[in-house]
């Protein structure tokens, strides 16, 4: 399935650059420049030293577009090579050969042996370590063993609720009558 997805991607990209001019920018780069041209009015540009161009990293930023717009440059000069249609065509020209099935795979030349498991010193952990974003389970409140009420233990028990002696056995007497 993965091989089919990659082959489909290559096919789409090869067909996308069929009608493009050589030495031109790719459509996504042109679209980005057009968006930048629309925002030129939002920036105030002071005069710059003629003939001095600063290093641009791959693609001109909004400020560079505002400054260079006055000169009306060839934008291909100010963009990295990988924004050119030529490089796009070269990248996807070779195509992708479909993957062969397991019947055509070569036998492995070497056997891979798993590494030795060496126990680390100390007592092994009883519980696994929880992830930092994992929610902890709610703890059940501890209850008194005499009166079964939460909030205290049997040594600090005040006797519990009146009439709720759990140790007293109920004796049932039946009268014949």
Coordinates of N, CA, C and O in Angstrom, one line a residue, residues 24-176:
X24 N 11.7 28.7 -14.8 CA 10.6 29.5 -14.1 C 10.5 29.0 -12.7 O 10.9 27.9 -12.4
X25 N 9.8 29.7 -11.8 CA 9.5 29.3 -10.5 C 8.3 28.3 -10.5 O 7.4 28.4 -11.3
X26 N 8.3 27.5 -9.5 CA 7.2 26.5 -9.3 C 5.9 27.3 -8.9 O 6.0 28.4 -8.4
X27 N 4.7 26.8 -9.2 CA 3.5 27.6 -8.9 C 3.3 28.0 -7.4 O 2.8 29.1 -7.1
X28 N 3.8 27.1 -6.5 CA 3.6 27.5 -5.1 C 4.5 28.7 -4.7 O 4.1 29.6 -3.9
X29 N 5.7 28.8 -5.3 CA 6.5 30.0 -5.1 C 5.9 31.2 -5.7 O 6.0 32.3 -5.1
X30 N 5.4 31.1 -6.9 CA 4.7 32.2 -7.6 C 3.5 32.7 -6.7 O 3.3 33.9 -6.6
X31 N 2.8 31.8 -6.2 CA 1.6 32.1 -5.4 C 2.0 32.9 -4.1 O 1.4 33.9 -3.7
X32 N 3.1 32.4 -3.5 CA 3.6 33.1 -2.3 C 4.1 34.5 -2.6 O 3.8 35.5 -1.8
X33 N 4.7 34.7 -3.7 CA 5.2 36.0 -4.1 C 4.0 37.0 -4.4 O 4.0 38.1 -4.0
X34 N 2.9 36.4 -5.0 CA 1.7 37.3 -5.3 C 1.1 37.7 -4.0 O 0.7 38.8 -3.8
X35 N 1.1 36.8 -3.0 CA 0.5 37.2 -1.7 C 1.4 38.3 -1.0 O 0.8 39.2 -0.4
X36 N 2.7 38.2 -1.2 CA 3.6 39.2 -0.7 C 3.4 40.6 -1.4 O 3.5 41.6 -0.8
X37 N 3.1 40.5 -2.7 CA 2.9 41.8 -3.5 C 1.7 42.5 -3.0 O 1.6 43.7 -2.9
X38 N 0.6 41.7 -2.6 CA -0.6 42.3 -2.0 C -0.3 43.1 -0.7 O -1.0 44.0 -0.4
X39 N 0.6 42.7 0.0 CA 0.9 43.3 1.3 C 2.0 44.3 1.3 O 2.4 44.9 2.3
X40 N 2.4 44.7 0.1 CA 3.5 45.7 0.0 C 3.1 47.0 0.6 O 3.9 47.7 1.3
X41 N 1.8 47.4 0.5 CA 1.3 48.7 1.0 C 1.4 48.8 2.5 O 1.3 49.8 3.1
X42 N 1.4 47.6 3.2 CA 1.4 47.6 4.7 C 2.8 47.9 5.3 O 2.9 48.1 6.5
X43 N 3.8 47.9 4.4 CA 5.2 48.1 4.9 C 5.7 49.4 4.3 O 5.5 49.8 3.2
X44 N 6.5 50.1 5.2 CA 7.1 51.4 4.7 C 8.6 51.1 4.5 O 9.3 50.6 5.3
X45 N 9.0 51.4 3.3 CA 10.4 51.1 2.9 C 11.1 52.4 2.7 O 10.7 53.2 1.9
X46 N 12.3 52.5 3.3 CA 13.2 53.6 3.2 C 14.1 53.3 2.0 O 14.3 52.2 1.6
X47 N 14.7 54.4 1.5 CA 15.7 54.2 0.4 C 16.8 53.3 0.8 O 17.3 53.3 2.0
X48 N 17.3 52.5 -0.1 CA 18.4 51.5 0.2 C 19.6 51.9 -0.7 O 19.4 52.6 -1.7
X49 N 20.7 51.3 -0.4 CA 21.9 51.5 -1.2 C 21.7 50.7 -2.5 O 21.5 49.5 -2.4
X50 N 21.8 51.4 -3.6 CA 21.7 50.7 -4.9 C 22.8 49.7 -5.2 O 23.9 50.0 -4.9
X51 N 22.4 48.5 -5.7 CA 23.4 47.5 -6.0 C 23.8 46.6 -4.9 O 24.6 45.7 -5.1
X52 N 23.4 46.9 -3.7 CA 23.7 46.1 -2.5 C 22.6 45.2 -2.2 O 21.5 45.6 -2.0
X53 N 22.8 43.9 -2.3 CA 21.8 42.9 -2.0 C 22.3 42.1 -0.8 O 23.4 41.6 -0.8
X54 N 21.4 41.8 0.1 CA 21.8 41.0 1.3 C 21.4 39.6 1.0 O 20.6 39.3 0.2
X55 N 22.1 38.7 1.8 CA 21.8 37.3 1.6 C 20.4 36.9 1.9 O 19.9 37.3 3.0
X56 N 19.8 36.2 1.0 CA 18.4 35.6 1.3 C 18.5 34.1 1.4 O 19.2 33.5 0.6
X57 N 17.8 33.6 2.4 CA 17.9 32.2 2.6 C 16.8 31.4 1.9 O 15.8 31.1 2.5
X58 N 17.0 31.1 0.7 CA 16.1 30.3 -0.1 C 15.0 31.0 -0.8 O 14.7 30.8 -1.9
X59 N 14.3 31.9 0.0 CA 13.2 32.6 -0.6 C 13.1 34.0 0.1 O 13.4 34.1 1.3
X60 N 12.8 35.0 -0.7 CA 12.8 36.4 -0.1 C 11.7 36.6 0.9 O 10.6 36.1 0.7
X61 N 12.0 37.3 2.0 CA 11.0 37.5 3.0 C 10.2 38.7 2.6 O 10.4 39.3 1.5
X62 N 9.2 39.0 3.3 CA 8.2 40.1 3.0 C 8.9 41.4 2.8 O 8.7 42.2 1.9
X63 N 9.9 41.7 3.7 CA 10.6 43.0 3.6 C 11.5 43.1 2.4 O 11.5 44.1 1.7
X64 N 12.1 42.0 2.0 CA 12.9 41.9 0.8 C 12.1 42.1 -0.4 O 12.5 42.8 -1.4
X65 N 10.9 41.5 -0.4 CA 10.0 41.7 -1.6 C 9.6 43.2 -1.7 O 9.5 43.8 -2.8
X66 N 9.3 43.8 -0.6 CA 8.9 45.3 -0.6 C 10.1 46.1 -1.1 O 9.9 47.0 -1.9
X67 N 11.3 45.8 -0.7 CA 12.5 46.6 -1.2 C 12.8 46.3 -2.6 O 13.0 47.3 -3.4
X68 N 12.7 45.1 -3.0 CA 13.1 44.7 -4.4 C 12.0 45.0 -5.4 O 12.3 45.1 -6.6
X69 N 10.8 45.2 -5.0 CA 9.7 45.5 -5.9 C 10.0 46.8 -6.7 O 9.6 46.9 -7.8
X70 N 10.6 47.8 -6.0 CA 10.9 49.0 -6.7 C 11.9 48.8 -7.9 O 11.8 49.6 -8.8
X71 N 12.7 47.8 -7.8 CA 13.7 47.6 -8.8 C 13.2 46.7 -9.9 O 13.7 46.7 -11.0
X72 N 12.1 46.0 -9.7 CA 11.4 45.1 -10.6 C 12.5 44.0 -11.1 O 12.8 43.9 -12.2
X73 N 12.9 43.2 -10.1 CA 13.9 42.2 -10.5 C 13.3 40.9 -11.1 O 12.1 40.8 -11.2
X74 N 14.2 40.1 -11.6 CA 13.8 38.7 -12.0 C 13.8 37.9 -10.7 O 14.9 37.6 -10.2
X75 N 12.7 37.5 -10.3 CA 12.6 36.8 -9.0 C 13.3 35.5 -9.0 O 13.6 35.0 -7.9
X76 N 13.5 34.9 -10.1 CA 14.2 33.6 -10.1 C 15.6 33.8 -9.6 O 16.2 32.9 -8.9
X77 N 16.3 34.9 -9.7 CA 17.6 35.2 -9.2 C 17.6 35.2 -7.7 O 18.6 34.9 -7.0
X78 N 16.5 35.5 -7.0 CA 16.5 35.7 -5.6 C 15.9 34.5 -4.9 O 15.7 34.5 -3.6
X79 N 15.6 33.5 -5.6 CA 15.0 32.2 -5.0 C 16.1 31.1 -5.1 O 16.8 31.1 -6.1
X80 N 16.0 30.2 -4.2 CA 16.9 29.0 -4.2 C 16.6 28.2 -5.4 O 15.5 28.2 -6.0
X81 N 17.5 27.3 -5.8 CA 17.4 26.5 -7.0 C 16.2 25.5 -6.9 O 15.6 25.1 -7.8
X82 N 15.9 25.1 -5.6 CA 14.9 24.1 -5.5 C 13.5 24.6 -5.7 O 12.5 23.9 -5.6
X83 N 13.3 25.9 -5.9 CA 12.1 26.5 -6.3 C 11.9 26.6 -7.8 O 10.9 27.1 -8.3
X84 N 12.8 26.1 -8.6 CA 12.7 26.1 -10.0 C 12.0 24.9 -10.6 O 12.1 23.8 -10.0
X85 N 11.3 25.1 -11.7 CA 10.6 24.0 -12.3 C 11.6 22.9 -12.8 O 11.3 21.7 -12.8
X86 N 12.8 23.4 -13.3 CA 13.8 22.4 -13.7 C 14.2 21.4 -12.7 O 14.2 20.2 -12.9
X87 N 14.4 21.9 -11.5 CA 14.8 20.9 -10.4 C 13.6 20.1 -10.0 O 13.7 18.9 -9.6
X88 N 12.4 20.6 -10.1 CA 11.2 19.8 -9.8 C 11.1 18.7 -10.8 O 10.8 17.5 -10.4
X89 N 11.3 19.0 -12.1 CA 11.3 17.9 -13.1 C 12.4 16.9 -12.9 O 12.1 15.7 -13.0
X90 N 13.6 17.3 -12.5 CA 14.7 16.4 -12.3 C 14.4 15.5 -11.1 O 14.6 14.3 -11.1
X91 N 13.8 16.0 -10.1 CA 13.5 15.2 -8.9 C 12.5 14.1 -9.2 O 12.7 13.0 -8.7
X92 N 11.5 14.4 -9.9 CA 10.4 13.3 -10.2 C 10.5 12.7 -11.5 O 9.7 11.9 -11.9
X93 N 11.6 12.9 -12.3 CA 11.7 12.4 -13.6 C 12.0 10.9 -13.6 O 11.6 10.1 -14.5
X94 N 12.8 10.4 -12.6 CA 13.2 9.0 -12.6 C 12.1 8.1 -12.4 O 12.2 6.9 -12.7
X95 N 11.1 8.6 -11.7 CA 9.9 7.7 -11.4 C 10.3 6.7 -10.3 O 11.4 6.8 -9.7
X96 N 9.4 5.8 -10.0 CA 9.6 4.9 -8.9 C 9.2 3.5 -9.4 O 8.2 3.3 -10.0
X97 N 10.1 2.6 -9.3 CA 9.9 1.2 -9.7 C 9.0 0.5 -8.7 O 9.3 0.6 -7.5
X98 N 8.0 -0.2 -9.1 CA 7.2 -0.9 -8.1 C 8.0 -1.9 -7.3 O 8.9 -2.5 -7.8
X99 N 7.6 -2.0 -6.0 CA 8.3 -2.9 -5.1 C 8.0 -4.4 -5.5 O 6.9 -4.7 -5.9
X100 N 9.0 -5.2 -5.4 CA 8.8 -6.6 -5.7 C 8.2 -7.3 -4.5 O 8.3 -6.9 -3.4
X101 N 7.6 -8.5 -4.7 CA 7.0 -9.2 -3.6 C 8.0 -10.1 -2.9 O 9.2 -10.2 -3.3
X102 N 7.6 -10.7 -1.8 CA 8.6 -11.5 -1.0 C 9.2 -12.7 -1.8 O 10.2 -13.2 -1.5
X103 N 8.5 -13.1 -2.9 CA 9.1 -14.2 -3.7 C 10.4 -13.8 -4.4 O 11.3 -14.6 -4.7
X104 N 10.6 -12.5 -4.7 CA 11.8 -12.0 -5.4 C 12.8 -11.4 -4.5 O 13.9 -10.9 -4.9
X105 N 12.6 -11.5 -3.2 CA 13.6 -11.0 -2.2 C 14.8 -11.9 -2.1 O 14.7 -13.1 -2.3
X106 N 16.0 -11.3 -1.9 CA 17.2 -12.1 -1.8 C 17.2 -12.7 -0.4 O 16.7 -12.1 0.6
X107 N 17.9 -13.8 -0.3 CA 18.1 -14.4 1.1 C 19.1 -13.6 1.8 O 20.0 -13.1 1.3
X108 N 18.9 -13.4 3.1 CA 19.8 -12.6 3.9 C 21.2 -13.3 3.9 O 21.3 -14.5 4.0
X109 N 22.2 -12.4 3.9 CA 23.6 -12.9 3.8 C 24.1 -13.2 5.2 O 25.0 -13.9 5.4
X110 N 23.6 -12.5 6.2 CA 24.0 -12.7 7.6 C 22.8 -12.9 8.5 O 21.7 -12.4 8.2
X111 N 23.0 -13.6 9.5 CA 21.9 -13.8 10.5 C 22.1 -12.7 11.6 O 23.2 -12.4 12.0
X112 N 21.0 -12.2 12.0 CA 21.0 -11.2 13.0 C 20.7 -11.9 14.3 O 19.7 -12.5 14.5
X113 N 21.6 -11.7 15.3 CA 21.5 -12.3 16.6 C 21.1 -11.2 17.6 O 21.7 -10.2 17.6
X114 N 20.0 -11.4 18.3 CA 19.6 -10.4 19.3 C 20.7 -10.2 20.4 O 21.4 -11.1 20.7
X115 N 20.7 -9.0 20.9 CA 21.7 -8.8 22.0 C 21.4 -9.5 23.2 O 20.2 -9.9 23.5
X116 N 22.4 -9.7 24.1 CA 22.2 -10.4 25.3 C 21.4 -9.6 26.3 O 21.7 -8.4 26.4
X117 N 20.5 -10.2 27.0 CA 19.8 -9.4 28.0 C 20.5 -9.6 29.3 O 20.7 -10.7 29.8
X118 N 21.0 -8.5 29.9 CA 21.7 -8.6 31.1 C 20.9 -7.9 32.2 O 20.5 -6.7 32.0
X119 N 20.6 -8.5 33.3 CA 19.8 -7.9 34.3 C 20.5 -6.8 35.0 O 21.7 -7.0 35.3
X120 N 19.9 -5.7 35.2 CA 20.5 -4.6 35.9 C 20.5 -4.9 37.4 O 19.6 -5.6 37.9
X121 N 21.4 -4.4 38.2 CA 21.4 -4.6 39.6 C 20.2 -3.9 40.3 O 19.7 -2.9 39.8
X122 N 19.8 -4.5 41.4 CA 18.7 -4.0 42.2 C 17.4 -4.7 41.9 O 17.3 -5.6 41.0
X123 N 16.5 -4.4 42.8 CA 15.2 -5.1 42.7 C 14.4 -4.5 41.5 O 14.4 -3.3 41.2
X124 N 13.8 -5.4 40.7 CA 13.0 -4.9 39.5 C 11.8 -4.2 40.0 O 11.2 -4.4 41.0
X125 N 11.4 -3.3 39.1 CA 10.2 -2.4 39.4 C 9.0 -3.3 39.4 O 8.8 -4.2 38.6
X126 N 8.1 -3.0 40.4 CA 6.8 -3.8 40.4 C 5.8 -3.3 39.4 O 5.2 -4.0 38.7
X127 N 5.7 -2.0 39.3 CA 4.8 -1.3 38.4 C 5.6 -0.6 37.3 O 6.7 -0.2 37.5
X128 N 5.0 -0.5 36.2 CA 5.6 0.3 35.1 C 5.6 1.8 35.4 O 4.8 2.3 36.2
X129 N 6.5 2.5 34.8 CA 6.6 3.9 34.9 C 5.5 4.6 34.1 O 5.4 4.3 32.9
X130 N 4.8 5.5 34.7 CA 3.7 6.1 34.0 C 4.3 7.3 33.1 O 5.3 7.9 33.5
X131 N 3.7 7.6 32.0 CA 4.1 8.7 31.2 C 3.7 10.0 31.9 O 2.7 10.0 32.7
X132 N 4.3 11.1 31.5 CA 4.1 12.4 32.1 C 2.6 12.8 31.9 O 2.1 13.5 32.7
X133 N 2.0 12.5 30.8 CA 0.7 13.0 30.5 C -0.4 11.9 30.8 O -1.5 12.1 30.5
X134 N 0.0 10.8 31.3 CA -1.0 9.8 31.6 C -1.7 10.1 32.9 O -1.1 10.5 33.9
X135 N -3.0 9.9 32.9 CA -3.8 10.2 34.1 C -3.6 9.1 35.1 O -3.6 7.9 34.8
X136 N -3.5 9.5 36.4 CA -3.4 8.5 37.4 C -4.7 8.0 37.9 O -5.7 8.8 37.9
X137 N -4.9 6.8 38.2 CA -6.2 6.3 38.7 C -6.6 6.9 40.0 O -5.7 7.2 40.8
X138 N -7.9 7.0 40.2 CA -8.3 7.6 41.5 C -8.1 6.6 42.6 O -8.4 5.4 42.4
X139 N -7.6 7.1 43.7 CA -7.4 6.2 44.8 C -8.7 6.0 45.6 O -9.4 7.0 45.8
X140 N -8.9 4.8 46.1 CA -10.0 4.5 46.9 C -9.8 5.0 48.3 O -8.7 4.7 48.9
X141 N -10.7 5.8 48.9 CA -10.4 6.3 50.3 C -10.4 5.1 51.3 O -11.1 4.2 51.2
X142 N -9.4 5.2 52.2 CA -9.3 4.2 53.2 C -10.4 4.4 54.3 O -10.8 5.5 54.6
X143 N -10.9 3.3 54.7 CA -12.0 3.3 55.7 C -11.6 2.6 57.0 O -10.7 1.8 57.0
X144 N -12.3 3.0 58.1 CA -12.1 2.4 59.4 C -12.6 1.0 59.3 O -13.6 0.7 58.8
X145 N -11.8 0.1 60.0 CA -12.2 -1.3 60.0 C -13.3 -1.6 61.0 O -13.9 -2.7 60.9
X146 N -13.6 -0.7 61.9 CA -14.6 -0.9 62.9 C -16.0 -0.5 62.4 O -17.0 -1.2 62.3
X147 N -16.0 0.8 62.0 CA -17.3 1.4 61.6 C -17.5 1.6 60.1 O -18.6 2.0 59.6
X148 N -16.5 1.2 59.3 CA -16.5 1.3 57.9 C -16.7 2.7 57.3 O -17.2 2.8 56.2
X149 N -16.4 3.7 58.1 CA -16.6 5.1 57.6 C -15.2 5.6 57.2 O -14.2 5.3 57.8
X150 N -15.2 6.5 56.1 CA -13.9 7.0 55.6 C -13.5 8.2 56.5 O -14.2 8.8 57.2
X151 N -12.2 8.5 56.4 CA -11.6 9.6 57.1 C -10.8 9.3 58.4 O -10.2 10.2 58.9
X152 N -10.9 8.1 58.9 CA -10.1 7.8 60.1 C -9.8 6.3 60.1 O -10.3 5.6 59.2
X153 N -9.1 5.8 61.1 CA -8.8 4.4 61.2 C -9.3 3.9 62.6 O -9.9 4.6 63.3
X154 N -9.1 2.6 62.8 CA -9.7 2.0 64.0 C -9.2 2.6 65.3 O -9.9 2.5 66.3
X155 N -7.9 3.1 65.3 CA -7.4 3.6 66.6 C -8.0 4.9 66.9 O -8.0 5.3 68.1
X156 N -8.4 5.7 66.0 CA -9.0 7.0 66.2 C -10.5 7.0 66.1 O -11.1 8.0 66.0
X157 N -11.1 5.8 66.0 CA -12.5 5.7 65.8 C -13.3 6.1 67.0 O -13.0 5.7 68.1
X158 N -14.3 6.9 66.8 CA -15.1 7.4 67.9 C -16.3 6.5 68.1 O -17.2 6.9 68.9
X159 N -16.4 5.4 67.5 CA -17.6 4.5 67.7 C -18.5 4.4 66.5 O -19.4 3.6 66.5
X160 N -18.4 5.3 65.6 CA -19.2 5.2 64.4 C -20.6 5.8 64.6 O -20.9 6.4 65.6
X161 N -21.4 5.5 63.7 CA -22.8 6.0 63.8 C -23.6 5.2 64.8 O -23.3 4.0 65.0
X162 N -24.5 5.9 65.4 CA -25.4 5.2 66.5 C -26.2 4.2 65.8 O -26.9 4.4 64.8
X163 N -26.2 3.0 66.4 CA -27.1 1.9 65.9 C -26.5 1.2 64.8 O -27.2 0.4 64.1
X164 N -25.2 1.4 64.5 CA -24.6 0.7 63.3 C -23.5 -0.2 63.8 O -22.4 -0.2 63.2
X165 N -23.7 -0.9 64.9 CA -22.7 -1.8 65.4 C -22.6 -3.0 64.5 O -23.6 -3.8 64.5
X166 N -21.6 -3.2 63.7 CA -21.5 -4.2 62.7 C -21.1 -5.6 63.4 O -21.3 -6.6 62.8
X167 N -20.5 -5.5 64.6 CA -20.1 -6.8 65.2 C -21.2 -7.5 65.9 O -21.1 -8.7 66.3
X168 N -22.2 -6.8 66.3 CA -23.3 -7.4 67.0 C -24.1 -8.3 66.0 O -24.5 -7.9 64.9
X169 N -24.3 -9.5 66.5 CA -25.1 -10.5 65.6 C -26.5 -10.4 65.9 O -27.0 -10.2 67.1
X170 N -27.3 -10.5 64.9 CA -28.7 -10.4 65.0 C -29.2 -11.9 65.3 O -28.8 -12.8 64.6
X171 N -30.0 -12.0 66.4 CA -30.5 -13.3 66.8 C -32.0 -13.2 66.5 O -32.7 -12.3 66.9
X172 N -32.4 -14.2 65.8 CA -33.8 -14.2 65.4 C -34.5 -15.3 66.2 O -34.1 -16.4 66.2
X173 N -35.5 -14.8 66.9 CA -36.3 -15.7 67.7 C -37.7 -15.9 67.2 O -38.4 -14.9 66.9
X174 N -38.1 -17.1 67.0 CA -39.4 -17.3 66.4 C -40.3 -17.9 67.6 O -39.9 -18.8 68.3
X175 N -41.4 -17.3 67.7 CA -42.3 -17.8 68.8 C -43.5 -18.6 68.1 O -44.1 -18.1 67.2
X176 N -43.7 -19.8 68.7 CA -44.8 -20.6 68.2 C -46.1 -20.1 68.8 O -46.2 -20.0 70.0

